[in-house]
mmCIF file of C-alpha atoms and ligand atoms in Angstrom:
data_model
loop_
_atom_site.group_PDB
_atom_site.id
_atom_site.type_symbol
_atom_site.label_atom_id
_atom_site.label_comp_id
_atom_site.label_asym_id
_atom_site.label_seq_id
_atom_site.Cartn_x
_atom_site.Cartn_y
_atom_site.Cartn_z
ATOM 1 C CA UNK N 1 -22.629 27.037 64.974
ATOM 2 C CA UNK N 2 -18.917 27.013 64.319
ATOM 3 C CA UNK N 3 -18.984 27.117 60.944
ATOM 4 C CA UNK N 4 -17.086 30.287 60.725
ATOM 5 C CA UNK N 5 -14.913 29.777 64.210
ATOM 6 C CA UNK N 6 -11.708 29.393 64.837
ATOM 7 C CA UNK N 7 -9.084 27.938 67.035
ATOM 8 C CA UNK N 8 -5.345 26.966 67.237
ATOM 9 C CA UNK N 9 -3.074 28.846 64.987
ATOM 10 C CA UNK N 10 -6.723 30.784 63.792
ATOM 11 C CA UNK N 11 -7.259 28.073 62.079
ATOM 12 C CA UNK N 12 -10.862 27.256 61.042
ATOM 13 C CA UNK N 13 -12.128 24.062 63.378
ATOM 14 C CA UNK N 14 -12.910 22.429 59.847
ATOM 15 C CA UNK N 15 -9.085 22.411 59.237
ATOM 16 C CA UNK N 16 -8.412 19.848 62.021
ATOM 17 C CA UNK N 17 -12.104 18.176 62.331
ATOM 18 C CA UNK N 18 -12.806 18.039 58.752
ATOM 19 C CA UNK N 19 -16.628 19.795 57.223
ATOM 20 C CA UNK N 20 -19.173 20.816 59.313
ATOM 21 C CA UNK N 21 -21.295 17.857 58.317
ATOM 22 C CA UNK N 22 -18.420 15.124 57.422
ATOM 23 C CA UNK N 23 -16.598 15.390 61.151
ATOM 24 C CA UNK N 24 -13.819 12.801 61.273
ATOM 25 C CA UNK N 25 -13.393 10.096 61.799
ATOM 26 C CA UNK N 26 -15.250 9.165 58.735
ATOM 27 C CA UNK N 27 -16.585 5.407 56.720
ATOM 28 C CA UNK N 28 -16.426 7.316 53.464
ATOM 29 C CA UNK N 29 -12.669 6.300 51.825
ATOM 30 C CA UNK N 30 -12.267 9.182 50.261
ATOM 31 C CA UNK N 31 -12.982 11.762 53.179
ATOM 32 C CA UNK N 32 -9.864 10.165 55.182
ATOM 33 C CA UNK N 33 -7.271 10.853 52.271
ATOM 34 C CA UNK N 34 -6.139 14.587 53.625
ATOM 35 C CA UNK N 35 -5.811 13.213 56.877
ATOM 36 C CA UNK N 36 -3.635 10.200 55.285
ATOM 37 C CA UNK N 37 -1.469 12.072 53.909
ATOM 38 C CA UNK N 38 -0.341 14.677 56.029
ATOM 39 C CA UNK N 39 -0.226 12.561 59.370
ATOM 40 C CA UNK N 40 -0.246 8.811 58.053
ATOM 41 C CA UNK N 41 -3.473 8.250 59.887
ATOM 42 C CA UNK N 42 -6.966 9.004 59.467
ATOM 43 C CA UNK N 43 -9.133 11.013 62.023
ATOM 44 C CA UNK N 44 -8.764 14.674 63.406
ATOM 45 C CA UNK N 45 -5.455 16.325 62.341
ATOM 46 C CA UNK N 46 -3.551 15.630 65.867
ATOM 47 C CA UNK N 47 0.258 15.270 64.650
ATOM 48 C CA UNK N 48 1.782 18.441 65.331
ATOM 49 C CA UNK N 49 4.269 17.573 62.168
ATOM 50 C CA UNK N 50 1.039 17.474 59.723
ATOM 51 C CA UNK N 51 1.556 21.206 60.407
ATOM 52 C CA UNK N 52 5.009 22.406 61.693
ATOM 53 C CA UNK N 53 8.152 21.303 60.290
ATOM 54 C CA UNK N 54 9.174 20.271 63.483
ATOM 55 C CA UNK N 55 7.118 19.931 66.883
ATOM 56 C CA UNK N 56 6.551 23.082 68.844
ATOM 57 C CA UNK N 57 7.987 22.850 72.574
ATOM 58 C CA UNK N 58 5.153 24.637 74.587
ATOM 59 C CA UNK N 59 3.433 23.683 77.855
ATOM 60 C CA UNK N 60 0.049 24.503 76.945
ATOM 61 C CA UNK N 61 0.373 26.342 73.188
ATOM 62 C CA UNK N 62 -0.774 23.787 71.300
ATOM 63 C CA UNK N 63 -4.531 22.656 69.649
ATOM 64 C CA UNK N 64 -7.157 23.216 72.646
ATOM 65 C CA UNK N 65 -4.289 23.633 75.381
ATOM 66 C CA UNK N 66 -2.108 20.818 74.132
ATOM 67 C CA UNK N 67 1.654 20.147 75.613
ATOM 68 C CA UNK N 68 4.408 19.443 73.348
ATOM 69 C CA UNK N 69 5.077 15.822 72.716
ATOM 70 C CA UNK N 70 7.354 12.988 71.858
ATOM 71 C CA UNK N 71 10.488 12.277 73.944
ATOM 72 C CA UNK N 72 11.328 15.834 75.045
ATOM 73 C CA UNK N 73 7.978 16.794 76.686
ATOM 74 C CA UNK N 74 8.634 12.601 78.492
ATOM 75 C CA UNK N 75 11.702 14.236 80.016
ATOM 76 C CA UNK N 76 10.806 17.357 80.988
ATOM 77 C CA UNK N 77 7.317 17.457 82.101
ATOM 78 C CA UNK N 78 8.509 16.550 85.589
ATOM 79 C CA UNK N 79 9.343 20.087 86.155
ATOM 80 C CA UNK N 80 6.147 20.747 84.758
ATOM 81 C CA UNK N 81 4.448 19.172 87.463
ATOM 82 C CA UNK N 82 6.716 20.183 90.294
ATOM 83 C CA UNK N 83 5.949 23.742 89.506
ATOM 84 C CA UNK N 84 2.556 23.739 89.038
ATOM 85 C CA UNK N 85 0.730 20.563 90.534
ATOM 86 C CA UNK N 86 -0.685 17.601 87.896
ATOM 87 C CA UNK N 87 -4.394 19.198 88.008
ATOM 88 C CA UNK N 88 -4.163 20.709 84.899
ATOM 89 C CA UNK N 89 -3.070 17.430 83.506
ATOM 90 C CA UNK N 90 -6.052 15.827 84.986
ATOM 91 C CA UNK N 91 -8.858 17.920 82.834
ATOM 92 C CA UNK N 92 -7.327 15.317 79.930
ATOM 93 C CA UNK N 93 -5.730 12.967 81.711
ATOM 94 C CA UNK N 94 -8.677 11.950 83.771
ATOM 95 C CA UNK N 95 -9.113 13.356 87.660
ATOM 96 C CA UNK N 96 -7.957 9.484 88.535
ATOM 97 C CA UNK N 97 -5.242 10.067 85.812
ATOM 98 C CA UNK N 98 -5.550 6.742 83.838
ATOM 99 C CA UNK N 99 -6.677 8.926 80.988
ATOM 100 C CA UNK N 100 -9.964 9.652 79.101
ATOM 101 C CA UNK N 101 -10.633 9.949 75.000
ATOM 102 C CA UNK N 102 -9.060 13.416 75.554
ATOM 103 C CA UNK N 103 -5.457 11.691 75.894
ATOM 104 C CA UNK N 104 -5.710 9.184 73.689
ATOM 105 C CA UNK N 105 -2.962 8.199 71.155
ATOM 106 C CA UNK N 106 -3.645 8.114 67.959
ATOM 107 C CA UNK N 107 -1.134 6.176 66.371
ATOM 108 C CA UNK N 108 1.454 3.717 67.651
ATOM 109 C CA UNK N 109 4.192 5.573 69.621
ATOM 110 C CA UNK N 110 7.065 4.363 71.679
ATOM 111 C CA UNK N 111 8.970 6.610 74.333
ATOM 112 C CA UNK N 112 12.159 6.498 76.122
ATOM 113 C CA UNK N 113 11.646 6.127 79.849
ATOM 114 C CA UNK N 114 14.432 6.189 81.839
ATOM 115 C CA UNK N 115 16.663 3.075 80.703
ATOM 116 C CA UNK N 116 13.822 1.131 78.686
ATOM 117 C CA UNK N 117 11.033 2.185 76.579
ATOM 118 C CA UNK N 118 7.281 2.001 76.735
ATOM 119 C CA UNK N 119 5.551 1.753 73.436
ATOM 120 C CA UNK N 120 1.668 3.204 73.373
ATOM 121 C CA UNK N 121 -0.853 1.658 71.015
ATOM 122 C CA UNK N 122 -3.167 3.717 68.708
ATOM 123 C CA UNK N 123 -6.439 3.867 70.470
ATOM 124 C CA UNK N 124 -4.491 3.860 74.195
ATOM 125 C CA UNK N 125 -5.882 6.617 76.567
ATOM 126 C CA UNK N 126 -2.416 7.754 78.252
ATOM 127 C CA UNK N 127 -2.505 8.075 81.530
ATOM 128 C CA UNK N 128 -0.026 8.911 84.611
ATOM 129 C CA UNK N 129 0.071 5.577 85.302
ATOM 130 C CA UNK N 130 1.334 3.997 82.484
ATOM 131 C CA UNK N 131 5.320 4.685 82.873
ATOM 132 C CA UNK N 132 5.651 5.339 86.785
ATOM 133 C CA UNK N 133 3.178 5.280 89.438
ATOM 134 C CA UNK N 134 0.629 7.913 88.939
ATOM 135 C CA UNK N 135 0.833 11.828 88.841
ATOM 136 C CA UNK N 136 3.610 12.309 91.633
ATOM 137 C CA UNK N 137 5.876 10.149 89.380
ATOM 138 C CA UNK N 138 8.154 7.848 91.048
HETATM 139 C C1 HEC D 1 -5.161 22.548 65.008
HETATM 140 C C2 HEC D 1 -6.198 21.548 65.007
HETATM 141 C C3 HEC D 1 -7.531 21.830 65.669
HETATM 142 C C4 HEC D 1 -8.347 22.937 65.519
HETATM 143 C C5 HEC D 1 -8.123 24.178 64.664
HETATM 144 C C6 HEC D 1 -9.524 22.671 66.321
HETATM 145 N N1 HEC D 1 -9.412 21.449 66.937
HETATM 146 FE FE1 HEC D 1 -10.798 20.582 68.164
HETATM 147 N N2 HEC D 1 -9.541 18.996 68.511
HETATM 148 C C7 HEC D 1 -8.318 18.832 67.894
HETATM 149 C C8 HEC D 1 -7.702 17.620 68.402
HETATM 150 C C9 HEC D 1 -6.358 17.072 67.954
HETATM 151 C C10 HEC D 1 -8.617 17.066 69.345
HETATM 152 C C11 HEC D 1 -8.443 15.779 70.166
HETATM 153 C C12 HEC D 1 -8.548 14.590 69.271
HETATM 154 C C13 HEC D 1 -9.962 14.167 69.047
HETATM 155 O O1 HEC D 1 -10.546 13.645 69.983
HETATM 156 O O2 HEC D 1 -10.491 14.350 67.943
HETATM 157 C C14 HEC D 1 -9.763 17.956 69.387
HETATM 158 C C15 HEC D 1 -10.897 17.762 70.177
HETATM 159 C C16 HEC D 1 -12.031 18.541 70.138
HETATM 160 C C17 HEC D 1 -13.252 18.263 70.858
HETATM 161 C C18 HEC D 1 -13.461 17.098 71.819
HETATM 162 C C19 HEC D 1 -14.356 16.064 71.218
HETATM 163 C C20 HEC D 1 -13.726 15.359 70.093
HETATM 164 O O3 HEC D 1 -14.113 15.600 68.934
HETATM 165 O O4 HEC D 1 -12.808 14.561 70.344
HETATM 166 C C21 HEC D 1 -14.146 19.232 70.522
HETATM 167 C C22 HEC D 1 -15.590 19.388 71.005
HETATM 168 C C23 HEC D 1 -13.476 20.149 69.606
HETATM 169 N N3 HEC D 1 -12.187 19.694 69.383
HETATM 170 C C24 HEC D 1 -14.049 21.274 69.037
HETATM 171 C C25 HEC D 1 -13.385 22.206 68.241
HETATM 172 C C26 HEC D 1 -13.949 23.467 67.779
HETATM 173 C C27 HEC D 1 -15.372 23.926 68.040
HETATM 174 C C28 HEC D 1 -12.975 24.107 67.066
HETATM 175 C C29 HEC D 1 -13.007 25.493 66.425
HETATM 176 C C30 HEC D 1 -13.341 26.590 67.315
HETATM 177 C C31 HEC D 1 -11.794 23.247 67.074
HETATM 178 N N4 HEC D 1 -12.081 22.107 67.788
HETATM 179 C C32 HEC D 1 -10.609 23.536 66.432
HETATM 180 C C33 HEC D 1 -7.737 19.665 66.962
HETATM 181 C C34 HEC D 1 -8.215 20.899 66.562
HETATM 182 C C1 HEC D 2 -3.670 21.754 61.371
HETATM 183 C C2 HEC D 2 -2.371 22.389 61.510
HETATM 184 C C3 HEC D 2 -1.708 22.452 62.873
HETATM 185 C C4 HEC D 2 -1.513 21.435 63.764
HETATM 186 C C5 HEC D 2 -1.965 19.976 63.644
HETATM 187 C C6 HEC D 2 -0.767 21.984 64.873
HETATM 188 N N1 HEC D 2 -0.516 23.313 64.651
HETATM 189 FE FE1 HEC D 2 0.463 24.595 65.911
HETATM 190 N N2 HEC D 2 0.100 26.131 64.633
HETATM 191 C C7 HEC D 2 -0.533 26.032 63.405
HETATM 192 C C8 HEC D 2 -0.639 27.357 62.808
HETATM 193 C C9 HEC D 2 -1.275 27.686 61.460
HETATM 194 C C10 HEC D 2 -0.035 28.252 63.717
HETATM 195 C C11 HEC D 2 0.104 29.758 63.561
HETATM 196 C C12 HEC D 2 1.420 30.046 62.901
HETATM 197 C C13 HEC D 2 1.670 31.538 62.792
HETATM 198 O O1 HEC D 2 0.887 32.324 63.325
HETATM 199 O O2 HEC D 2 2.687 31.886 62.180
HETATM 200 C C14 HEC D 2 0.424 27.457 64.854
HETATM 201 C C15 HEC D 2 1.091 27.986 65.953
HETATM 202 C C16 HEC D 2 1.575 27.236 67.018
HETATM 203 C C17 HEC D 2 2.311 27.778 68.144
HETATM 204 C C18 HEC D 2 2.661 29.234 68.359
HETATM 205 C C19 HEC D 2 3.681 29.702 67.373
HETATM 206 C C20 HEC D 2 4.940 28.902 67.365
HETATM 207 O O3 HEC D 2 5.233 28.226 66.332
HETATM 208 O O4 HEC D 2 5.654 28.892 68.369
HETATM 209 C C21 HEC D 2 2.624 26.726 68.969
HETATM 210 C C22 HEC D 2 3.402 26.777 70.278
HETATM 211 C C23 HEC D 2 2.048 25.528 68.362
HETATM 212 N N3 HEC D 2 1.427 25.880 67.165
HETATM 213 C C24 HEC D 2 2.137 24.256 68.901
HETATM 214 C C25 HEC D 2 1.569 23.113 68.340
HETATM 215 C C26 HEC D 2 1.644 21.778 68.934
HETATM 216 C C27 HEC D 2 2.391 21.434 70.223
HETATM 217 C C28 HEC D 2 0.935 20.940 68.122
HETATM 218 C C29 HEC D 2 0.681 19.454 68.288
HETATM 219 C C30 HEC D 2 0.226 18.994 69.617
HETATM 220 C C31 HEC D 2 0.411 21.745 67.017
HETATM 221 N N4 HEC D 2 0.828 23.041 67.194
HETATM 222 C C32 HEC D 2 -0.372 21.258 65.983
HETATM 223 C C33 HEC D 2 -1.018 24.873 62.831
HETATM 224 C C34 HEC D 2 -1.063 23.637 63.432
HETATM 225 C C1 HEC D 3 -5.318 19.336 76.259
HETATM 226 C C2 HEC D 3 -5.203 17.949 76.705
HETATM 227 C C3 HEC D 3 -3.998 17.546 77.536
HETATM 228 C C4 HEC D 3 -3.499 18.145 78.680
HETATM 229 C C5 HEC D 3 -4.032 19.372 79.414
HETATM 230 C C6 HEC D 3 -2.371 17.339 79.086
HETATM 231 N N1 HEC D 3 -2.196 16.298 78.222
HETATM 232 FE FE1 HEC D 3 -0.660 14.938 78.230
HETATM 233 N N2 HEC D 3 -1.381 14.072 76.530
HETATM 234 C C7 HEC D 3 -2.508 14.472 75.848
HETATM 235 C C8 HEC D 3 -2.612 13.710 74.601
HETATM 236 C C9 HEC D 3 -3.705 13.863 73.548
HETATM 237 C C10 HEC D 3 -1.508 12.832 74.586
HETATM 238 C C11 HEC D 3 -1.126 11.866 73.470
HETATM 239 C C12 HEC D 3 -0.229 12.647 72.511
HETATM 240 C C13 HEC D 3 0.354 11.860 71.390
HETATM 241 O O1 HEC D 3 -0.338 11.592 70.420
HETATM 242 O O2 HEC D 3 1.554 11.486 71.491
HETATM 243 C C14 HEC D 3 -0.748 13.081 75.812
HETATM 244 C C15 HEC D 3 0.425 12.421 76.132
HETATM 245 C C16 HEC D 3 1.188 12.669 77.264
HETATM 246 C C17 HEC D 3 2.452 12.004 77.583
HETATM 247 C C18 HEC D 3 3.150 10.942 76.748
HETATM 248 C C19 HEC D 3 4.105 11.597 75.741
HETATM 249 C C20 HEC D 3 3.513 11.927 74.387
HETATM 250 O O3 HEC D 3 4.112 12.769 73.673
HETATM 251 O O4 HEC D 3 2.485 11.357 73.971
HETATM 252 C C21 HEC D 3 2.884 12.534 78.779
HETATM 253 C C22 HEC D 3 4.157 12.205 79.510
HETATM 254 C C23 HEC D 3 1.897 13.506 79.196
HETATM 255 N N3 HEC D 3 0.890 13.583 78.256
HETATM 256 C C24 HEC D 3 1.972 14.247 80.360
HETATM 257 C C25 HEC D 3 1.129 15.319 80.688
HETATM 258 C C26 HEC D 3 1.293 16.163 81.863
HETATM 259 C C27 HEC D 3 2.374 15.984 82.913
HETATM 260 C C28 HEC D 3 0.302 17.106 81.824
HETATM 261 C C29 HEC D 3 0.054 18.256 82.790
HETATM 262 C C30 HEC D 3 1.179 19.122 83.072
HETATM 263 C C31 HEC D 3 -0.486 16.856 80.611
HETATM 264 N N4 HEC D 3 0.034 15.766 79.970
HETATM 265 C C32 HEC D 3 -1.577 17.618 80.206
HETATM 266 C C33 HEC D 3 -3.382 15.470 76.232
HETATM 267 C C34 HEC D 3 -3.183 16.374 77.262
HETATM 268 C C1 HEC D 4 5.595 7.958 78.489
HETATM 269 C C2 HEC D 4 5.862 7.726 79.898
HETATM 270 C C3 HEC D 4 5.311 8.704 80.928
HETATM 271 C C4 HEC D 4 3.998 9.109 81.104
HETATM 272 C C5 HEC D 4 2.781 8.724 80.301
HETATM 273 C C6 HEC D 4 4.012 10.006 82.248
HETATM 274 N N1 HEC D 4 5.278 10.132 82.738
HETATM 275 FE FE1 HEC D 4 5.861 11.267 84.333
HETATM 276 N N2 HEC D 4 7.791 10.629 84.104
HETATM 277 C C7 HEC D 4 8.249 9.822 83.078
HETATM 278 C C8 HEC D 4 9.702 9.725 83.160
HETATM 279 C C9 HEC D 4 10.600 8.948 82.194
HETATM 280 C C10 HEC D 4 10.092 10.504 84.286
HETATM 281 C C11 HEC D 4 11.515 10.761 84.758
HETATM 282 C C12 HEC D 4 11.976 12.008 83.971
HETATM 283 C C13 HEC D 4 13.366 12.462 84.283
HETATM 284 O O1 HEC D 4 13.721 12.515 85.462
HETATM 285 O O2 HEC D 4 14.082 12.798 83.334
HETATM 286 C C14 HEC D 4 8.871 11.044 84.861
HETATM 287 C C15 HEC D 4 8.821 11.853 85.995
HETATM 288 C C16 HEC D 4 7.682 12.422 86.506
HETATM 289 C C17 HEC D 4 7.653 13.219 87.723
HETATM 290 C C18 HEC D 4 8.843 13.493 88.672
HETATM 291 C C19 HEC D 4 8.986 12.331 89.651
HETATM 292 C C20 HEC D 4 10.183 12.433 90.558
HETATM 293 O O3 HEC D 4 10.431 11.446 91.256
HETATM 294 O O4 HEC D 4 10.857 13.467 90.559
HETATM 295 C C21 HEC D 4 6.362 13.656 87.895
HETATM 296 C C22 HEC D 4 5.832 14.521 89.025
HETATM 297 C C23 HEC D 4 5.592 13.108 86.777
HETATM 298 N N3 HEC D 4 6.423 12.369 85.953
HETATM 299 C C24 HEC D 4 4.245 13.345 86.575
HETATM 300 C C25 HEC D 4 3.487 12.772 85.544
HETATM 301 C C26 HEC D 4 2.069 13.029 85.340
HETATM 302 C C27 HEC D 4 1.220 13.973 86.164
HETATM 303 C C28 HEC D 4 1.686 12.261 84.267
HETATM 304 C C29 HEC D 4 0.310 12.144 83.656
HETATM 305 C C30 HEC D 4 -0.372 13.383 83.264
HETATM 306 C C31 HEC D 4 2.865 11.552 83.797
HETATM 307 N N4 HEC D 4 3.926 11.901 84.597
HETATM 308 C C32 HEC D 4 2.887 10.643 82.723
HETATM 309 C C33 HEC D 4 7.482 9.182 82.137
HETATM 310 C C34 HEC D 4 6.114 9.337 81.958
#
């Protein structure tokens, strides 16, 4: 059932998804306050600073597989790719790579991308698509 389970860090699942039966996101005011304050949005804990002082690099170490992220995984996931192929972007990313609820964003973000910047809003499914075009870059 889970209840006892546990996942990144050996965490208990409860830690990031809130009780057993209260999963977040939640209506009740009061069940979103942890998640508030640690991250500055409600929902699953899915900032990597609600945890760690500062974010982890790591191809695949984070919660359920999760890269690194913020501006350093943006420039260095190329080589990511080139040595390994996009596919095991694609089982969150989406096998068309426009992304699924398993990329999504959950609070505004904005990136540097080459000599501009691309800003992501909360809700946005990130996909390969969204600063180049698709998962061979370019
Ligand atoms: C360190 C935090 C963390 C832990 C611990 C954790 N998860 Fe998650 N989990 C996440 C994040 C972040 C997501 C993606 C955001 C989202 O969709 O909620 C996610 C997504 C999921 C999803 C996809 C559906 C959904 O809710 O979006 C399932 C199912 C899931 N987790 C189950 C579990 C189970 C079962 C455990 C315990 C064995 C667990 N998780 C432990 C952070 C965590
Ligand atoms: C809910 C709290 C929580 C969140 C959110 C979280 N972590 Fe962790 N993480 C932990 C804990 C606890 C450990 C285990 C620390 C230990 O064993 O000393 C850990 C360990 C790790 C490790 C292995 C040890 C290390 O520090 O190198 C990596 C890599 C890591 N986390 C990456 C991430 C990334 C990337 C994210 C965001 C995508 C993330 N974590 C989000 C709690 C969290
Ligand atoms: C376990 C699920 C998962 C896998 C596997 C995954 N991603 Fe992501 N990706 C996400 C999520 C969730 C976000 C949004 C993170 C956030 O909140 O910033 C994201 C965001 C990104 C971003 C935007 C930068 C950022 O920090 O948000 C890039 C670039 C990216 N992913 C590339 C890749 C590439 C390349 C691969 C394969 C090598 C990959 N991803 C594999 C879930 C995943
Ligand atoms: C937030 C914007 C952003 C997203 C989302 C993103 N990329 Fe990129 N990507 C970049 C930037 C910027 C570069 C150039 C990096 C550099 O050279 O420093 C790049 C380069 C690449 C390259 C190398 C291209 C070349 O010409 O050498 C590949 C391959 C790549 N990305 C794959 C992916 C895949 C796969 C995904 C989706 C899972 C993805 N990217 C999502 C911004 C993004």
């Amino acid at each position: 059932m889970y209840r006892f389970s546990s996942g990144h860090g050996g965490l208990q699942c409860e830690s990031c998804h809130g009780a057993t039966h209260a999963e977040y996101p939640t209506s009740h005011v009061n069940d979103n306050v942890l998640s508030n304050d640690v991250q500055g949005h409600a929902g699953t804990i899915s900032e990597c600073t609600a945890c760690h002082i500062t974010v982890p690099s790591t191809i695949t170490g984070g919660p359920h597989g999760m890269h690194t992220t913020g501006n350093a995984w943006v420039s260095s996931h190329k080589s990511v790719v080139e040595g390994g192929g996009a596919a095991a972007c694609s089982y969150c990313h989406g096998a068309d790579y426009r992304g699924t609820a398993l990329s999504q964003i959950k609070m505004n973000k904005t990136f540097i991308v080459e000599e501009s910047s691309k800003t992501f809003t909360a809700g946005q499914n990130v996909g390969c698509y969204d600063c180049h075009n698709g998962p061979k870059g370019e």
